[in-house]
């Protein structure tokens, strides 16, 4: 049986008979860094459980059917992929296809050389922060209502899109795992949907950071904040201010780096925004 990613003390409900209420599904785009939406069963039946690469994935009801909503990491190989379905003691494998996608390249020059090549003390700090980030992204919480169509957390100009291959001072680094929105220092940052704060802190690369768990493996992260107005354990509503835009951590100017994680895979935040919101974004190419 596939392993599960859980938060301590959370009891998994494997067969809910009441359909989950979803406030519009994210836009399906089965590519590396995208989201696959896979129909499973009639929603009149108990909710099945689904697993992808050993991790439990979101299963929600839409248009009278249960759907698996699967986050696909940027390293996902194009081609046939397998989703494991559990209905009580019964197990089934469903296949789905992932298409290829290429992303742009971005070159960034940083004056602080430690933000490119950290020293040993920095690396020790980074390892601890990476462990906290992994735990926050791996959060799983069952709930009946999940909002998968988000509010834009800050009004700003898009200065960095998801998935870009990045070079810092001509040295290759990991692809960009979120959406960058430039705004003046002190601009309010709002929760894109209701949820529970699971982690905050001052990180070496990410600066002041907040993680919000929205349920069923959906987690958002906000980085480079000037101020943080929430603490772990706080329950927030959609649109509630969680902090302000800043220029902390590895940055070249004030902006919000916003990441969306689904089943512990970072995916394109634009897929969770309404179409009219995406069309209105200034700087989006």
Short mmCIF file of C-alpha atoms in Angstrom, two decimals:
data_model
loop_
_atom_site.label_atom_id
_atom_site.label_comp_id
_atom_site.label_asym_id
_atom_site.label_seq_id
_atom_site.Cartn_x
_atom_site.Cartn_y
_atom_site.Cartn_z
CA UNK A 1 0.00 0.00 0.00
CA UNK A 2 1.40 3.44 -0.88
CA UNK A 3 2.81 5.54 1.92
CA UNK A 4 0.87 8.56 3.11
CA UNK A 5 2.02 12.07 3.92
CA UNK A 6 0.31 13.12 7.15
CA UNK A 7 0.50 15.72 9.89
CA UNK A 8 0.78 14.18 13.39
CA UNK A 9 -2.52 13.76 15.14
CA UNK A 10 -4.67 14.02 12.00
CA UNK A 11 -7.07 11.10 11.46
CA UNK A 12 -7.63 10.13 7.84
CA UNK A 13 -11.23 9.55 6.78
CA UNK A 14 -10.97 7.01 3.98
CA UNK A 15 -14.55 6.77 2.81
CA UNK A 16 -16.63 9.89 3.26
CA UNK A 17 -20.13 9.51 1.89
CA UNK A 18 -20.78 13.28 1.79
CA UNK A 19 -19.36 14.94 -1.36
CA UNK A 20 -16.73 17.60 -0.80
CA UNK A 21 -17.87 21.10 -1.78
CA UNK A 22 -15.38 22.68 -4.16
CA UNK A 23 -15.45 26.34 -5.13
CA UNK A 24 -14.46 25.68 -8.79
CA UNK A 25 -11.65 23.27 -9.64
CA UNK A 26 -8.24 24.54 -10.70
CA UNK A 27 -7.66 24.68 -14.45
CA UNK A 28 -6.51 21.26 -15.65
CA UNK A 29 -3.13 21.31 -17.37
CA UNK A 30 -1.41 17.90 -17.20
CA UNK A 31 2.17 19.07 -17.80
CA UNK A 32 5.26 19.18 -15.56
CA UNK A 33 4.42 21.88 -13.02
CA UNK A 34 0.70 21.60 -13.77
CA UNK A 35 -2.42 19.91 -12.43
CA UNK A 36 -4.16 16.77 -13.69
CA UNK A 37 -7.90 16.47 -12.99
CA UNK A 38 -8.97 12.84 -13.34
CA UNK A 39 -12.60 11.63 -13.05
CA UNK A 40 -13.00 8.52 -10.90
CA UNK A 41 -16.46 7.50 -9.62
CA UNK A 42 -20.03 8.69 -9.33
CA UNK A 43 -20.27 11.11 -6.40
CA UNK A 44 -23.19 9.12 -4.94
CA UNK A 45 -20.67 6.46 -3.92
CA UNK A 46 -18.32 6.87 -0.91
CA UNK A 47 -15.31 9.03 -1.63
CA UNK A 48 -12.35 6.89 -2.76
CA UNK A 49 -8.77 7.59 -1.76
CA UNK A 50 -6.16 8.26 -4.43
CA UNK A 51 -2.36 8.18 -4.41
CA UNK A 52 0.25 9.42 -6.85
CA UNK A 53 3.89 8.42 -6.45
CA UNK A 54 3.17 7.23 -2.92
CA UNK A 55 1.44 10.43 -1.76
CA UNK A 56 -2.23 10.88 -1.05
CA UNK A 57 -3.89 13.32 -3.45
CA UNK A 58 -6.98 15.50 -3.30
CA UNK A 59 -10.27 13.82 -4.24
CA UNK A 60 -13.28 16.14 -4.62
CA UNK A 61 -16.75 16.07 -6.15
CA UNK A 62 -17.51 18.08 -9.29
CA UNK A 63 -20.47 17.74 -11.69
CA UNK A 64 -21.71 14.58 -9.96
CA UNK A 65 -18.38 12.72 -10.06
CA UNK A 66 -15.40 12.24 -7.79
CA UNK A 67 -12.23 13.70 -9.30
CA UNK A 68 -8.60 13.28 -8.30
CA UNK A 69 -6.81 16.63 -8.44
CA UNK A 70 -3.11 15.80 -8.83
CA UNK A 71 -0.14 18.15 -8.55
CA UNK A 72 2.62 17.35 -11.06
CA UNK A 73 6.13 18.47 -10.11
CA UNK A 74 8.44 20.16 -12.60
CA UNK A 75 10.55 16.99 -12.72
CA UNK A 76 7.57 14.86 -13.87
CA UNK A 77 8.37 12.84 -16.99
CA UNK A 78 5.98 13.33 -19.94
CA UNK A 79 4.04 10.23 -20.93
CA UNK A 80 1.86 7.72 -19.11
CA UNK A 81 1.50 8.08 -15.33
CA UNK A 82 -0.29 5.91 -12.78
CA UNK A 83 -2.82 6.90 -10.15
CA UNK A 84 -3.62 4.36 -7.41
CA UNK A 85 -7.27 4.26 -6.30
CA UNK A 86 -8.46 2.70 -3.04
CA UNK A 87 -12.10 1.85 -2.26
CA UNK A 88 -11.95 0.18 1.13
CA UNK A 89 -9.94 -3.01 0.59
CA UNK A 90 -10.26 -2.77 -3.19
CA UNK A 91 -7.41 -1.25 -5.20
CA UNK A 92 -7.21 -0.14 -8.82
CA UNK A 93 -4.63 1.59 -11.04
CA UNK A 94 -5.72 4.37 -13.41
CA UNK A 95 -3.44 5.66 -16.16
CA UNK A 96 -3.31 9.26 -17.31
CA UNK A 97 -1.11 11.18 -19.74
CA UNK A 98 1.30 14.05 -19.02
CA UNK A 99 2.29 16.31 -21.91
CA UNK A 100 5.66 18.02 -22.26
CA UNK A 101 6.16 21.73 -21.58
CA UNK A 102 9.20 23.98 -21.92
CA UNK A 103 9.84 26.97 -19.67
CA UNK A 104 11.82 30.15 -20.22
CA UNK A 105 15.27 30.88 -18.79
CA UNK A 106 15.92 33.75 -16.38
CA UNK A 107 19.28 35.30 -15.47
CA UNK A 108 19.50 37.17 -12.16
CA UNK A 109 22.44 39.17 -10.78
CA UNK A 110 22.79 39.32 -6.99
CA UNK A 111 25.14 41.64 -5.12
CA UNK A 112 25.13 39.49 -1.99
CA UNK A 113 27.47 36.65 -2.99
CA UNK A 114 26.36 34.55 0.02
CA UNK A 115 22.92 34.30 -1.59
CA UNK A 116 24.63 32.48 -4.47
CA UNK A 117 27.29 30.51 -2.57
CA UNK A 118 26.33 30.33 1.13
CA UNK A 119 29.08 29.87 3.72
CA UNK A 120 29.12 26.86 6.09
CA UNK A 121 27.07 28.58 8.82
CA UNK A 122 24.53 29.65 6.22
CA UNK A 123 24.29 26.09 4.93
CA UNK A 124 23.59 24.77 8.44
CA UNK A 125 20.77 27.31 8.79
CA UNK A 126 19.43 26.47 5.31
CA UNK A 127 19.28 22.75 6.12
CA UNK A 128 17.14 23.42 9.20
CA UNK A 129 14.83 25.73 7.26
CA UNK A 130 14.53 23.21 4.43
CA UNK A 131 13.38 20.58 6.94
CA UNK A 132 10.69 22.95 8.26
CA UNK A 133 9.58 23.76 4.71
CA UNK A 134 9.32 20.08 3.77
CA UNK A 135 7.17 19.40 6.85
CA UNK A 136 4.87 22.34 6.04
CA UNK A 137 4.45 21.33 2.39
CA UNK A 138 3.73 17.72 3.38
CA UNK A 139 0.76 18.73 5.56
CA UNK A 140 -2.41 16.70 5.02
CA UNK A 141 -5.74 17.66 6.60
CA UNK A 142 -9.12 16.13 5.73
CA UNK A 143 -12.04 18.52 5.47
CA UNK A 144 -15.41 18.71 3.72
CA UNK A 145 -15.01 22.06 1.94
CA UNK A 146 -11.96 23.02 -0.12
CA UNK A 147 -11.53 26.23 -2.10
CA UNK A 148 -9.39 25.48 -5.16
CA UNK A 149 -10.10 28.75 -6.95
CA UNK A 150 -8.07 31.48 -5.28
CA UNK A 151 -8.08 35.21 -4.71
CA UNK A 152 -4.95 37.04 -5.88
CA UNK A 153 -2.92 37.55 -2.67
CA UNK A 154 -1.49 40.94 -3.67
CA UNK A 155 -2.08 43.50 -6.40
CA UNK A 156 1.24 43.82 -8.21
CA UNK A 157 3.21 43.48 -11.42
CA UNK A 158 4.29 39.98 -12.47
CA UNK A 159 8.09 39.95 -12.48
CA UNK A 160 8.67 36.20 -12.38
CA UNK A 161 6.50 33.40 -13.72
CA UNK A 162 6.43 29.79 -12.54
CA UNK A 163 8.86 27.22 -13.91
CA UNK A 164 11.58 29.50 -15.30
CA UNK A 165 15.03 27.95 -15.32
CA UNK A 166 17.12 30.31 -13.22
CA UNK A 167 20.76 31.33 -13.20
CA UNK A 168 22.07 33.42 -10.30
CA UNK A 169 25.27 35.24 -11.30
CA UNK A 170 25.42 32.78 -14.26
CA UNK A 171 25.26 29.75 -11.94
CA UNK A 172 22.34 27.32 -12.53
CA UNK A 173 19.85 26.89 -9.70
CA UNK A 174 16.46 25.21 -9.24
CA UNK A 175 13.59 26.35 -11.46
CA UNK A 176 11.35 29.10 -10.13
CA UNK A 177 8.72 27.45 -7.94
CA UNK A 178 6.16 30.25 -7.72
CA UNK A 179 4.79 33.51 -9.05
CA UNK A 180 6.55 36.82 -8.28
CA UNK A 181 4.37 39.90 -7.82
CA UNK A 182 6.24 43.19 -7.38
CA UNK A 183 4.57 45.78 -5.15
CA UNK A 184 5.60 48.56 -2.81
CA UNK A 185 6.99 47.63 0.58
CA UNK A 186 4.12 47.46 3.06
CA UNK A 187 1.45 46.42 0.53
CA UNK A 188 -1.01 44.04 2.28
CA UNK A 189 -0.80 40.34 1.44
CA UNK A 190 -4.12 38.51 1.72
CA UNK A 191 -4.89 34.82 2.16
CA UNK A 192 -6.05 33.45 -1.23
CA UNK A 193 -8.52 31.12 0.52
CA UNK A 194 -9.45 30.06 4.02
CA UNK A 195 -7.00 27.84 5.85
CA UNK A 196 -4.75 27.28 8.83
CA UNK A 197 -1.27 28.75 9.29
CA UNK A 198 1.20 25.87 9.74
CA UNK A 199 4.57 27.65 9.66
CA UNK A 200 6.12 31.11 9.79
CA UNK A 201 9.70 32.27 10.10
CA UNK A 202 12.69 34.24 8.87
CA UNK A 203 14.46 32.09 6.27
CA UNK A 204 17.86 32.63 4.66
CA UNK A 205 16.64 32.53 1.04
CA UNK A 206 12.90 33.16 1.47
CA UNK A 207 13.09 35.91 4.08
CA UNK A 208 9.97 36.31 6.22
CA UNK A 209 7.69 33.46 5.20
CA UNK A 210 4.18 32.14 5.90
CA UNK A 211 2.71 28.73 5.00
CA UNK A 212 -1.08 28.22 4.91
CA UNK A 213 -2.72 24.76 4.80
CA UNK A 214 -6.01 24.89 2.87
CA UNK A 215 -6.83 21.18 3.30
CA UNK A 216 -6.46 17.94 1.31
CA UNK A 217 -2.78 18.54 0.54
CA UNK A 218 -3.20 22.11 -0.78
CA UNK A 219 -0.64 24.48 0.80
CA UNK A 220 0.40 28.03 -0.15
CA UNK A 221 3.64 29.80 0.74
CA UNK A 222 4.37 33.55 0.87
CA UNK A 223 7.98 34.76 0.86
CA UNK A 224 10.12 37.93 1.26
CA UNK A 225 7.52 39.56 3.50
CA UNK A 226 8.26 42.75 5.42
CA UNK A 227 5.90 41.92 8.28
CA UNK A 228 4.02 38.79 9.37
CA UNK A 229 0.62 39.29 11.00
CA UNK A 230 -0.24 35.64 11.78
CA UNK A 231 1.26 32.78 13.75
CA UNK A 232 1.19 28.97 13.46
CA UNK A 233 -2.22 27.61 14.45
CA UNK A 234 -4.14 30.69 13.35
CA UNK A 235 -7.22 30.05 11.21
CA UNK A 236 -7.55 32.63 8.42
CA UNK A 237 -10.39 33.57 6.10
CA UNK A 238 -10.14 34.23 2.38
CA UNK A 239 -8.96 37.82 1.90
CA UNK A 240 -7.61 38.19 5.44
CA UNK A 241 -4.32 40.11 5.68
CA UNK A 242 -1.48 37.79 6.71
CA UNK A 243 1.37 40.30 6.35
CA UNK A 244 2.94 42.84 4.02
CA UNK A 245 5.20 42.87 0.97
CA UNK A 246 8.90 43.27 1.69
CA UNK A 247 12.40 42.61 0.39
CA UNK A 248 13.73 40.09 2.91
CA UNK A 249 15.86 37.10 1.97
CA UNK A 250 17.28 36.57 -1.53
CA UNK A 251 15.71 39.40 -3.54
CA UNK A 252 16.57 42.26 -5.86
CA UNK A 253 13.61 44.40 -4.73
CA UNK A 254 10.31 44.30 -2.84
CA UNK A 255 7.91 41.65 -4.10
CA UNK A 256 5.84 38.66 -3.05
CA UNK A 257 6.97 35.20 -4.09
CA UNK A 258 3.81 33.06 -3.97
CA UNK A 259 4.02 29.28 -4.22
CA UNK A 260 1.17 26.76 -4.47
CA UNK A 261 1.80 23.15 -3.45
CA UNK A 262 -0.54 20.25 -4.19
CA UNK A 263 0.27 16.77 -2.80
CA UNK A 264 3.70 18.19 -1.92
CA UNK A 265 4.47 19.22 -5.51
CA UNK A 266 4.96 22.87 -6.43
CA UNK A 267 2.59 23.81 -9.26
CA UNK A 268 1.72 26.91 -11.29
CA UNK A 269 -0.33 29.34 -9.12
CA UNK A 270 -2.03 30.74 -12.24
CA UNK A 271 -4.02 27.49 -12.53
CA UNK A 272 -5.83 28.38 -9.29
CA UNK A 273 -6.85 31.92 -10.31
CA UNK A 274 -10.04 32.83 -12.20
CA UNK A 275 -9.51 33.46 -15.91
CA UNK A 276 -10.42 37.15 -15.67
CA UNK A 277 -7.87 37.62 -12.88
CA UNK A 278 -5.12 35.99 -14.96
CA UNK A 279 -6.06 38.13 -17.98
CA UNK A 280 -5.78 41.30 -15.88
CA UNK A 281 -2.30 40.62 -14.48
CA UNK A 282 0.16 43.33 -15.45
CA UNK A 283 3.48 42.01 -16.76
CA UNK A 284 2.28 38.48 -17.45
CA UNK A 285 3.64 37.14 -20.73
#
